Coordinates of C-alpha atoms and ligand atoms in Angstrom, one line a residue:
M1 CA 6.3 171.1 84.2
R2 CA 2.9 171.9 85.5
Y3 CA 2.3 175.6 85.7
S4 CA 0.9 175.0 89.2
T5 CA 4.3 173.8 90.3
L6 CA 5.9 177.1 89.1
V7 CA 3.1 178.9 91.0
Q8 CA 4.1 177.2 94.2
F9 CA 7.6 178.6 93.8
Y10 CA 6.2 182.1 92.9
Q11 CA 4.2 182.0 96.2
R12 CA 7.3 181.0 98.2
L13 CA 9.3 183.8 96.6
E14 CA 6.6 186.3 97.3
S15 CA 6.5 185.3 100.9
T16 CA 10.1 186.1 101.8
P17 CA 11.9 189.4 101.4
K18 CA 15.3 187.8 102.0
K19 CA 17.5 187.7 98.9
L20 CA 19.5 184.6 100.0
E21 CA 16.3 182.7 100.5
K22 CA 15.0 183.7 97.2
R23 CA 18.2 182.5 95.6
D24 CA 17.8 179.1 97.2
I25 CA 14.2 178.8 96.2
L26 CA 15.1 179.6 92.6
A27 CA 18.0 177.2 92.7
E28 CA 15.7 174.4 93.9
L29 CA 13.3 175.3 91.0
Y30 CA 16.0 175.3 88.4
R31 CA 17.4 172.0 89.5
Q32 CA 14.0 170.4 89.0
C33 CA 13.7 171.4 85.4
S34 CA 14.5 169.3 82.4
E35 CA 16.8 170.8 79.7
E36 CA 13.8 171.7 77.6
E37 CA 11.9 173.4 80.5
L38 CA 14.8 175.2 82.0
P39 CA 15.2 178.2 79.7
K40 CA 11.4 178.9 79.8
V41 CA 11.2 178.5 83.6
V42 CA 14.2 180.8 84.1
L43 CA 12.6 183.5 82.0
L44 CA 9.2 183.1 83.6
S45 CA 10.8 183.3 87.0
M46 CA 12.1 186.7 85.9
G47 CA 8.5 187.6 84.9
T48 CA 9.2 187.6 81.1
V49 CA 9.2 185.3 78.1
F50 CA 11.8 187.3 76.1
P51 CA 15.4 187.5 77.1
S52 CA 15.9 191.1 75.9
G53 CA 14.7 192.7 79.1
A54 CA 11.3 194.1 79.3
L55 CA 8.3 192.1 78.2
E56 CA 6.8 193.9 75.2
L57 CA 3.6 192.1 75.0
G58 CA 1.6 195.2 74.2
I59 CA -1.2 194.3 76.6
A60 CA -2.6 197.1 78.8
G61 CA -4.5 197.1 82.0
E62 CA -7.7 197.9 80.2
M63 CA -7.6 195.0 77.9
M64 CA -6.6 192.7 80.8
K65 CA -9.7 193.9 82.8
R66 CA -11.9 192.9 79.8
V67 CA -10.4 189.4 79.6
I68 CA -10.7 188.8 83.4
A69 CA -14.4 190.0 83.2
R70 CA -15.1 187.7 80.3
V71 CA -13.5 184.6 81.8
S72 CA -14.9 185.1 85.3
G73 CA -18.4 186.0 84.0
T74 CA -18.6 189.4 85.6
T75 CA -18.5 193.0 84.3
D76 CA -15.6 195.4 83.5
T77 CA -17.1 197.8 86.1
Q78 CA -16.9 195.2 88.9
I79 CA -13.3 194.4 87.9
T80 CA -12.4 198.1 88.0
K81 CA -14.0 198.5 91.4
K82 CA -12.1 195.6 92.9
Y83 CA -8.9 196.8 91.2
K84 CA -9.2 200.1 93.0
E85 CA -9.2 198.2 96.3
T86 CA -6.4 195.8 95.5
G87 CA -4.2 197.9 93.2
D88 CA -3.2 194.6 91.6
L89 CA -5.0 193.1 88.6
G90 CA -3.4 189.7 89.4
L91 CA -4.9 189.6 92.8
T92 CA -8.2 190.9 91.3
A93 CA -8.2 188.1 88.8
E94 CA -7.5 185.5 91.5
Q95 CA -10.4 186.8 93.6
F96 CA -12.9 186.7 90.8
L97 CA -11.8 183.4 89.5
K98 CA -12.2 181.8 92.9
N99 CA -15.9 182.5 92.7
R100 CA -16.3 181.8 89.0
K101 CA -19.7 180.4 88.2
Q102 CA -18.9 178.8 84.9
S103 CA -18.5 175.1 84.6
T104 CA -14.9 173.9 84.8
L105 CA -15.8 170.6 83.2
G106 CA -13.2 169.5 80.6
K107 CA -10.7 172.0 82.0
R108 CA -7.1 171.1 81.0
E109 CA -4.2 171.3 83.4
L110 CA -1.9 174.2 82.4
S111 CA 1.7 173.5 81.6
V112 CA 4.6 175.9 81.8
E113 CA 5.1 175.3 78.0
K114 CA 1.5 176.3 77.2
V115 CA 1.7 179.5 79.2
F116 CA 5.0 180.3 77.6
E117 CA 3.9 179.7 74.1
N118 CA 0.7 181.7 74.3
L119 CA 2.5 184.7 75.8
R120 CA 5.2 184.5 73.2
K121 CA 2.6 184.8 70.4
L122 CA 1.1 188.0 71.8
P123 CA 3.6 190.6 70.3
E124 CA 3.5 189.0 66.9
I125 CA -0.2 189.6 66.4
G126 CA -0.9 192.7 64.4
G127 CA -3.4 194.1 61.9
A128 CA -7.2 193.8 61.8
G129 CA -8.8 192.0 64.6
S130 CA -5.6 191.8 66.5
Q131 CA -7.1 192.9 69.8
E132 CA -9.6 190.0 69.7
K133 CA -7.0 187.5 68.8
K134 CA -4.9 188.6 71.8
I135 CA -7.8 188.5 74.1
L136 CA -8.5 184.9 73.0
L137 CA -5.0 183.8 73.6
I138 CA -5.1 185.2 77.2
A139 CA -8.6 184.0 77.8
E140 CA -7.6 180.5 76.8
L141 CA -5.0 180.5 79.5
L142 CA -7.2 182.1 82.2
S143 CA -10.1 179.7 81.5
S144 CA -7.8 176.7 82.2
A145 CA -6.2 178.4 85.2
E146 CA -6.8 177.8 88.8
A147 CA -7.3 181.1 90.7
A148 CA -3.7 181.2 92.0
E149 CA -2.4 180.5 88.5
A150 CA -4.4 183.3 87.0
K151 CA -2.9 185.7 89.4
Y152 CA 0.6 185.1 88.1
I153 CA -0.4 184.8 84.5
V154 CA -2.0 188.3 84.7
R155 CA 1.0 189.7 86.5
T156 CA 3.4 188.3 84.0
I157 CA 1.5 189.8 81.1
L158 CA 1.5 193.2 82.8
S159 CA 5.2 192.9 83.9
E160 CA 4.4 193.3 87.5
M161 CA 5.4 190.1 89.2
R162 CA 5.8 191.4 92.7
I163 CA 8.0 188.5 93.7
G164 CA 11.2 190.5 94.1
V165 CA 13.3 188.6 91.6
A166 CA 15.8 190.7 89.8
A167 CA 18.5 189.6 87.3
G168 CA 21.2 189.4 90.0
I169 CA 19.3 186.9 92.1
V170 CA 18.7 184.7 89.0
R171 CA 22.4 184.9 88.2
D172 CA 23.2 183.7 91.7
A173 CA 20.6 181.0 91.7
I174 CA 21.9 179.6 88.4
A175 CA 25.4 179.4 90.0
A176 CA 24.0 177.8 93.1
A177 CA 21.8 175.3 91.3
F178 CA 24.6 173.9 89.1
G179 CA 27.7 174.5 91.4
K180 CA 29.2 177.3 89.3
D181 CA 31.0 180.5 90.2
V182 CA 28.8 183.6 90.2
K183 CA 31.6 185.5 88.4
E184 CA 31.7 182.9 85.6
V185 CA 27.9 183.0 85.1
E186 CA 28.1 186.8 84.9
R187 CA 30.9 186.7 82.4
V188 CA 29.0 184.4 80.1
F189 CA 26.0 186.8 80.3
D190 CA 28.2 189.3 78.4
F191 CA 28.2 187.0 75.5
V192 CA 24.9 185.1 75.7
G193 CA 22.7 187.9 77.2
D194 CA 20.0 185.4 78.1
Y195 CA 19.9 183.7 81.6
G196 CA 17.6 181.0 80.1
Q197 CA 20.3 179.8 77.8
I198 CA 23.0 180.3 80.4
A199 CA 21.2 178.1 82.8
V200 CA 21.2 175.3 80.2
L201 CA 24.9 175.8 79.6
A202 CA 25.5 175.6 83.3
K203 CA 23.4 172.5 83.7
N204 CA 25.4 170.8 80.9
G205 CA 28.8 171.9 82.1
R206 CA 29.3 174.0 79.0
L207 CA 29.5 177.3 80.6
K208 CA 32.1 179.3 78.6
G209 CA 32.3 183.0 78.0
E210 CA 33.2 183.0 74.4
I211 CA 32.6 185.5 71.7
Q212 CA 30.7 183.9 68.8
I213 CA 30.2 185.4 65.4
G214 CA 26.4 186.0 64.8
K215 CA 25.7 186.2 68.5
P216 CA 25.5 189.7 70.0
V217 CA 28.0 190.7 72.7
R218 CA 27.0 193.1 75.4
V219 CA 28.4 196.5 74.5
M220 CA 31.0 198.4 76.5
L221 CA 29.7 201.6 78.1
A222 CA 31.1 204.9 79.1
D223 CA 31.3 206.7 82.4
R224 CA 30.8 210.5 82.7
A225 CA 33.6 212.9 83.4
P226 CA 33.0 216.2 85.0
D227 CA 34.9 218.0 82.3
L228 CA 37.5 217.6 79.6
K229 CA 40.5 218.4 81.8
E230 CA 39.7 215.7 84.4
A231 CA 38.9 213.2 81.7
M232 CA 42.3 213.8 80.0
E233 CA 44.2 213.5 83.2
E234 CA 42.7 210.1 83.8
F235 CA 44.8 208.0 81.4
E236 CA 48.5 207.7 80.4
Q237 CA 47.6 207.5 76.8
S238 CA 44.2 208.7 75.6
L239 CA 42.3 208.8 72.4
L240 CA 39.6 211.4 71.9
E241 CA 36.7 210.5 69.7
W242 CA 33.5 212.3 68.7
K243 CA 30.5 211.2 70.6
Y244 CA 27.9 210.8 67.9
D245 CA 24.3 211.2 68.8
G246 CA 22.9 208.2 67.1
F247 CA 22.2 204.5 67.4
R248 CA 24.9 202.0 68.5
V249 CA 25.3 199.1 66.0
Q250 CA 27.4 196.0 66.4
V251 CA 28.0 194.5 63.0
H252 CA 28.9 190.8 62.6
K253 CA 30.3 189.7 59.2
S254 CA 30.8 186.1 58.4
G255 CA 31.6 185.7 54.7
N256 CA 28.6 187.3 52.9
E257 CA 26.4 187.0 55.9
I258 CA 25.8 190.1 58.0
K259 CA 24.0 190.6 61.2
I260 CA 23.4 193.9 63.0
F261 CA 22.6 194.2 66.7
S262 CA 21.5 197.1 68.8
R263 CA 22.8 198.2 72.1
R264 CA 20.2 196.0 73.8
M265 CA 21.4 193.0 71.7
E266 CA 18.3 193.0 69.5
D267 CA 18.7 191.9 65.9
V268 CA 18.0 194.9 63.7
T269 CA 19.5 193.5 60.5
R270 CA 16.1 193.6 58.7
Q271 CA 15.7 197.4 59.3
F272 CA 19.2 198.2 57.9
P273 CA 19.8 196.4 54.6
D274 CA 22.0 199.4 53.6
I275 CA 24.3 198.9 56.6
A276 CA 24.6 195.2 55.6
N277 CA 25.6 196.2 52.1
F278 CA 28.2 198.7 53.3
S279 CA 29.6 196.1 55.5
K280 CA 29.9 193.5 52.7
E281 CA 31.6 196.1 50.5
C282 CA 33.8 197.8 53.0
I283 CA 35.0 195.2 55.5
K284 CA 37.9 193.4 54.0
A285 CA 38.1 190.6 56.5
K286 CA 36.3 187.3 56.1
E287 CA 35.0 187.2 59.7
C288 CA 34.8 190.3 61.8
I289 CA 32.8 192.1 64.5
V290 CA 33.0 195.9 64.5
E291 CA 31.1 198.6 66.4
G292 CA 30.0 202.0 65.5
E293 CA 27.3 204.7 65.8
A294 CA 24.7 205.0 63.0
L295 CA 23.4 208.4 62.2
A296 CA 20.7 209.6 59.8
I297 CA 22.3 212.0 57.3
D298 CA 21.1 214.4 54.6
K299 CA 22.4 214.6 51.1
S300 CA 25.4 216.7 52.1
G301 CA 26.3 214.2 54.7
K302 CA 25.2 216.3 57.7
P303 CA 23.5 214.5 60.6
R304 CA 19.7 214.6 60.7
P305 CA 17.7 214.7 64.0
F306 CA 17.6 211.4 65.9
Q307 CA 13.8 211.1 65.3
E308 CA 14.5 210.4 61.7
L309 CA 16.8 207.5 62.6
S310 CA 14.1 206.3 65.0
R311 CA 11.8 205.9 62.1
R312 CA 14.3 203.6 60.5
I313 CA 14.6 201.5 63.6
Q314 CA 10.8 201.1 64.0
R315 CA 10.1 200.5 60.4
K316 CA 8.8 196.9 59.8
Y317 CA 7.6 197.2 56.2
D318 CA 8.4 199.3 53.1
I319 CA 12.0 199.2 54.3
E320 CA 13.5 199.8 50.8
R321 CA 11.7 203.1 50.6
T322 CA 12.8 204.3 54.0
V323 CA 16.4 203.3 53.2
K324 CA 16.3 205.8 50.3
E325 CA 14.4 208.5 52.2
I326 CA 16.6 208.3 55.3
P327 CA 20.2 207.3 54.4
V328 CA 22.5 206.4 57.3
Q329 CA 26.1 206.7 58.0
V330 CA 28.0 204.4 60.3
N331 CA 30.9 205.9 62.3
L332 CA 33.1 203.0 63.4
F333 CA 35.1 203.0 66.6
D334 CA 35.9 199.5 67.6
L335 CA 36.8 196.0 66.4
I336 CA 36.4 193.1 68.8
Y337 CA 36.7 190.0 66.7
L338 CA 38.7 189.0 63.6
N339 CA 39.0 185.8 61.6
G340 CA 38.3 183.3 64.4
E341 CA 39.9 185.2 67.1
S342 CA 38.6 187.5 69.9
W343 CA 40.3 190.9 70.0
M344 CA 38.6 192.0 73.2
D345 CA 41.6 191.5 75.4
K346 CA 43.9 193.5 73.2
P347 CA 44.4 197.2 74.0
L348 CA 42.3 199.8 72.2
R349 CA 45.4 201.1 70.3
E350 CA 45.8 197.7 68.6
R351 CA 42.1 197.4 68.0
W352 CA 42.0 200.8 66.3
Q353 CA 45.0 200.0 64.1
Q354 CA 43.4 196.8 63.0
L355 CA 40.0 198.5 62.4
A356 CA 41.7 201.1 60.2
K357 CA 43.4 198.3 58.2
T358 CA 40.2 196.2 57.9
V359 CA 37.8 198.9 56.7
K360 CA 37.7 200.6 53.3
E361 CA 36.2 203.9 54.1
T362 CA 33.3 205.5 52.2
K363 CA 31.0 208.4 53.0
N364 CA 28.5 206.1 54.6
F365 CA 30.8 203.6 56.3
R366 CA 33.7 205.4 57.9
L367 CA 36.0 205.5 60.8
A368 CA 34.9 207.8 63.7
D369 CA 36.6 211.2 64.0
R370 CA 39.4 210.8 66.5
L371 CA 42.5 212.5 67.8
E372 CA 45.4 211.2 69.9
T373 CA 46.7 214.0 72.1
K374 CA 47.9 215.0 75.5
N375 CA 47.7 218.7 74.7
Y376 CA 44.7 220.3 76.4
A377 CA 44.4 223.2 73.9
E378 CA 44.3 220.8 71.0
A379 CA 41.8 218.6 72.7
K380 CA 39.6 221.5 73.5
K381 CA 39.6 222.5 69.8
F382 CA 38.6 219.0 68.8
Y383 CA 35.8 219.0 71.4
K384 CA 34.4 222.4 70.3
H385 CA 34.5 221.2 66.7
A386 CA 32.5 218.1 67.5
L387 CA 29.9 220.3 69.2
K388 CA 29.8 222.7 66.3
M389 CA 29.2 219.8 63.9
G390 CA 26.1 218.9 65.9
Q391 CA 27.4 216.0 68.0
E392 CA 27.0 215.5 71.7
G393 CA 30.6 215.9 72.7
I394 CA 33.5 213.5 72.9
I395 CA 34.5 210.3 74.5
V396 CA 38.0 210.1 76.0
K397 CA 39.2 206.5 75.8
N398 CA 42.1 204.7 77.5
L399 CA 44.3 203.5 74.6
E400 CA 45.7 200.7 76.8
A401 CA 42.4 199.3 77.9
R402 CA 40.7 196.1 76.9
Y403 CA 37.1 195.9 75.6
Q404 CA 35.0 195.2 78.7
P405 CA 31.6 194.0 77.6
G406 CA 28.5 195.3 79.3
R407 CA 30.2 197.5 81.8
R408 CA 31.1 201.0 82.7
V409 CA 34.6 200.4 84.1
G410 CA 36.0 203.9 83.6
Y411 CA 38.1 203.2 80.5
W412 CA 35.8 205.4 78.4
L413 CA 34.8 208.8 79.7
K414 CA 32.2 210.9 78.0
V415 CA 32.5 214.7 78.1
K416 CA 29.5 216.8 77.2
D417 CA 28.8 220.5 77.3
I418 CA 25.3 220.4 78.7
L419 CA 24.5 218.7 81.9
E420 CA 24.0 215.0 81.3
P421 CA 20.5 214.3 80.2
L422 CA 18.6 211.7 82.2
D423 CA 16.7 208.7 80.8
L424 CA 13.6 208.2 82.9
V425 CA 10.6 206.0 82.6
V426 CA 7.1 207.5 82.3
V427 CA 4.9 206.1 85.2
G428 CA 2.0 208.6 85.0
A429 CA 0.6 211.5 83.1
E430 CA -2.2 214.0 83.1
W431 CA -4.9 214.7 80.5
G432 CA -4.5 218.2 79.1
E433 CA -7.2 220.9 79.1
G434 CA -9.2 222.7 76.4
K435 CA -7.6 222.2 73.0
R436 CA -5.2 219.7 74.6
A437 CA -7.8 217.5 76.2
R438 CA -7.2 214.6 73.9
W439 CA -3.5 214.4 74.8
L440 CA -1.6 213.1 77.8
G441 CA 0.7 216.0 78.7
S442 CA 2.2 216.4 82.0
L443 CA 4.4 213.4 82.5
I444 CA 5.3 211.8 85.8
L445 CA 8.9 210.5 85.5
A446 CA 10.7 207.9 87.5
A447 CA 14.3 206.7 88.1
K448 CA 15.4 203.3 89.3
K449 CA 16.2 202.5 92.9
G450 CA 16.9 199.0 94.0
G451 CA 14.8 197.2 91.4
K452 CA 11.8 199.6 91.6
F453 CA 10.9 202.9 90.0
V454 CA 10.7 206.0 92.2
E455 CA 9.3 209.3 91.1
A456 CA 11.8 211.9 90.1
G457 CA 9.6 214.8 89.0
R458 CA 7.2 216.0 86.4
M459 CA 7.7 217.3 82.9
A460 CA 4.8 219.6 81.8
S461 CA 6.1 222.0 79.3
G462 CA 8.0 222.0 76.1
L463 CA 6.2 219.1 74.3
T464 CA 5.3 219.9 70.8
E465 CA 1.8 218.8 69.5
E466 CA 3.5 216.1 67.4
Q467 CA 5.3 214.7 70.5
M468 CA 2.1 214.8 72.6
D469 CA 0.3 213.0 69.8
Q470 CA 3.0 210.3 69.6
L471 CA 3.3 209.9 73.4
T472 CA -0.5 209.7 73.8
K473 CA -0.6 206.9 71.3
Q474 CA 2.2 205.0 73.0
L475 CA 1.0 205.7 76.6
K476 CA -2.8 205.2 76.3
P477 CA -2.6 201.4 76.1
L478 CA -0.4 201.4 79.2
I479 CA -2.9 203.0 81.5
T480 CA -3.5 201.0 84.6
G481 CA -5.6 203.4 86.6
E482 CA -7.2 206.9 86.5
E483 CA -8.0 209.4 89.1
G484 CA -9.5 212.7 88.0
K485 CA -7.2 213.8 85.2
T486 CA -4.2 211.8 86.3
V487 CA -3.5 208.4 85.0
S488 CA -1.0 205.8 86.2
L489 CA 0.9 203.9 83.6
E490 CA 2.8 200.7 83.3
P491 CA 6.5 201.7 83.2
R492 CA 7.4 201.0 79.6
I493 CA 8.2 204.2 77.8
V494 CA 11.5 205.8 78.3
V495 CA 12.2 209.5 77.6
E496 CA 15.5 211.4 77.6
V497 CA 15.1 214.5 79.6
G498 CA 17.3 217.6 79.6
Y499 CA 17.1 220.1 82.5
E500 CA 18.6 223.1 84.0
E501 CA 19.5 221.6 87.4
I502 CA 18.8 218.7 89.7
Q503 CA 17.2 219.9 92.9
R504 CA 16.6 218.2 96.2
S505 CA 12.9 217.7 96.7
P506 CA 11.1 215.9 99.5
K507 CA 8.0 215.8 97.3
Y508 CA 9.3 212.8 95.3
E509 CA 10.5 209.5 96.5
S510 CA 13.8 209.8 94.7
G511 CA 14.5 212.9 96.9
Y512 CA 15.1 214.9 93.7
A513 CA 13.2 217.0 91.2
L514 CA 14.3 218.5 87.9
R515 CA 14.4 222.2 87.3
F516 CA 13.0 223.1 83.8
P517 CA 12.9 219.6 82.4
R518 CA 12.4 219.3 78.7
L519 CA 11.9 216.4 76.4
L520 CA 14.9 215.6 74.3
R521 CA 13.6 212.4 72.8
I522 CA 11.3 209.5 73.2
R523 CA 13.6 206.5 73.4
D524 CA 13.2 203.6 71.0
A525 CA 12.5 200.3 72.6
A526 CA 15.5 198.7 70.8
D527 CA 17.7 201.3 72.3
K528 CA 16.6 201.7 75.8
G529 CA 14.0 200.0 77.9
P530 CA 12.8 200.6 81.5
E531 CA 15.6 198.5 82.9
D532 CA 18.1 200.9 81.3
V533 CA 16.9 204.1 82.9
N534 CA 19.1 206.2 85.2
T535 CA 19.2 205.3 88.9
V536 CA 18.8 207.5 91.9
A537 CA 22.5 206.9 92.5
D538 CA 23.2 208.5 89.1
M539 CA 21.2 211.5 90.2
D540 CA 23.3 211.7 93.4
K541 CA 26.4 211.7 91.3
L542 CA 25.1 214.4 88.9
F543 CA 23.9 216.5 91.8
K544 CA 27.4 216.5 93.3
M545 CA 29.0 217.2 89.9
Q546 CA 26.8 220.2 89.2
K547 CA 27.8 221.7 92.5
R548 CA 31.4 221.4 91.6
R549 CA 30.8 223.1 88.3
R550 CA 29.4 226.3 89.8
Ligands
ATP1 P1 24.0 208.8 76.4 O1 22.6 208.9 76.9 O2 24.9 209.9 76.8 O3 24.0 208.5 74.9 P2 24.2 206.2 77.0 O4 23.7 205.8 78.4 O5 23.3 205.9 75.8 O6 24.7 207.6 77.0 P3 26.9 205.7 77.4 O7 27.6 204.5 77.9 O8 26.7 206.8 78.4 O9 25.5 205.3 76.8 O10 27.6 206.4 76.2 C1 28.0 205.5 75.2 C2 27.1 205.6 74.0 O11 27.6 206.6 73.1 C3 27.3 204.3 73.2 O12 26.4 203.3 73.5 C4 27.2 204.8 71.7 O13 25.9 204.5 71.3 C5 27.4 206.3 71.8 N1 28.7 206.7 71.1 C6 28.7 207.7 70.2 N2 30.0 207.9 69.7 C7 30.7 206.9 70.3 C8 32.1 206.6 70.3 N3 33.0 207.3 69.5 N4 32.6 205.6 71.1 C9 31.7 204.9 71.9 N5 30.4 205.1 71.9 C10 29.9 206.2 71.2

């Protein structure tokens, strides 16, 4: 497919705010695609080239300005000036390329495949000279692009499509394009996790929501409970488990082959050869999928801070050494597949019994601490013990409930002592003063509301120098604009924020601000991305909950 064809669809999508119209436009687009083109077109229509959510291309506004300047034969300063007027680098590129002086002789027509391939290569480029290599890949596209095409290439790279297409519309459009039920498409997403692949299955009439060993399943999630008492009253039969503060892992074992997936369905097998070995040794079934929470532990088996585990997740080289330096422990709490059969529809009680039979426990690969009780005093003791051992709290689970992939359906309820921290995305920051002038400090945080990010307060204090250093390194390439000391940022980095209280505030678009916010952790991209941050609706709920606590 020509990229210009896709661009015509982008333009139509951009010109209507109506969701149903957008769905129909997308359905028309998907129907036109060959089987080969379809997965690429679907992802590009969502403004990405990778199925796992956010596009992590590592290209910042500054680099983009340089490429546009180079290709259009103008200067960075002029691009910056125009960008200040338009607030959109895509539009800026379009305007400059319209007037480009360079010869367009020998220009090749851009295909969807070419754009897709070049963008896919970007995150893999590392090491010396990587900036220049990335610039060349983008410049190659922009030099062949018509002005309108350039606009959307730039927007795709910066993850700012502005065409109002969210995952829900894509799901509905796939259903409409190939005559499927929306519910069916959604169910398959729990197993496939990639609308590009799902569209192909729908086109070929092979849409089936089936668990497959080696392919990640979207994980089941927990709701919050106001307190232990209410959580316990919720279910006829409940199991209490420690809520470990670590990293969710889904382990797939097929003979001697092990695959490990993160909460966001990313393959993290390479980073955790130790977990793969434990799984081979301790899982007694031939084929099995189990879930647990991985923690970094010290020699005595006590949990170490989450940052240590984060180092393990990020590590791409010298893995053997980090395995020794930062040992992990997996605390297992579910089993969803066994020897050719899905166990997701079985009640948790049966899944737990089977998990206990299937796993040979060791210090590093063990069953999660749990207690079945209806007795409040006993439950409270168990909860306090979990807190004393440095964990976040407990999860109260309905023993009769099935495993519901990808959803918060109220079968698991988390109980924590402190007010629920919030995951927010950093959309702006301020350069510090004096000794701190080289760091970005005061962070502007945003929550999600209807597919966009809205400001929900600032976090100025409590950052250690090490954290400021790390954050500045991560945030600097994401700067899209500067005004005085304040910078605006592409929404990529997610932070977990603790606070004393949520307050109403007309100052921020979310309608809320946080009292005494403090940084709990910088989230790892494999764990949580911008699409996973808390919503304003979550803040409404927490706001009401906190009033009830008083
Ligand atoms: P939080 O920010 O509170 O960790 P979350 O948004 O990451 O929450 P939730 O659905 O609220 O996710 O809580 C479930 C998470 O808690 C799981 O993804 C898992 O990583 C972790 N967890 C720790 N212990 C358990 C357990 N025993 N059972 C299920 N999940 C557990």
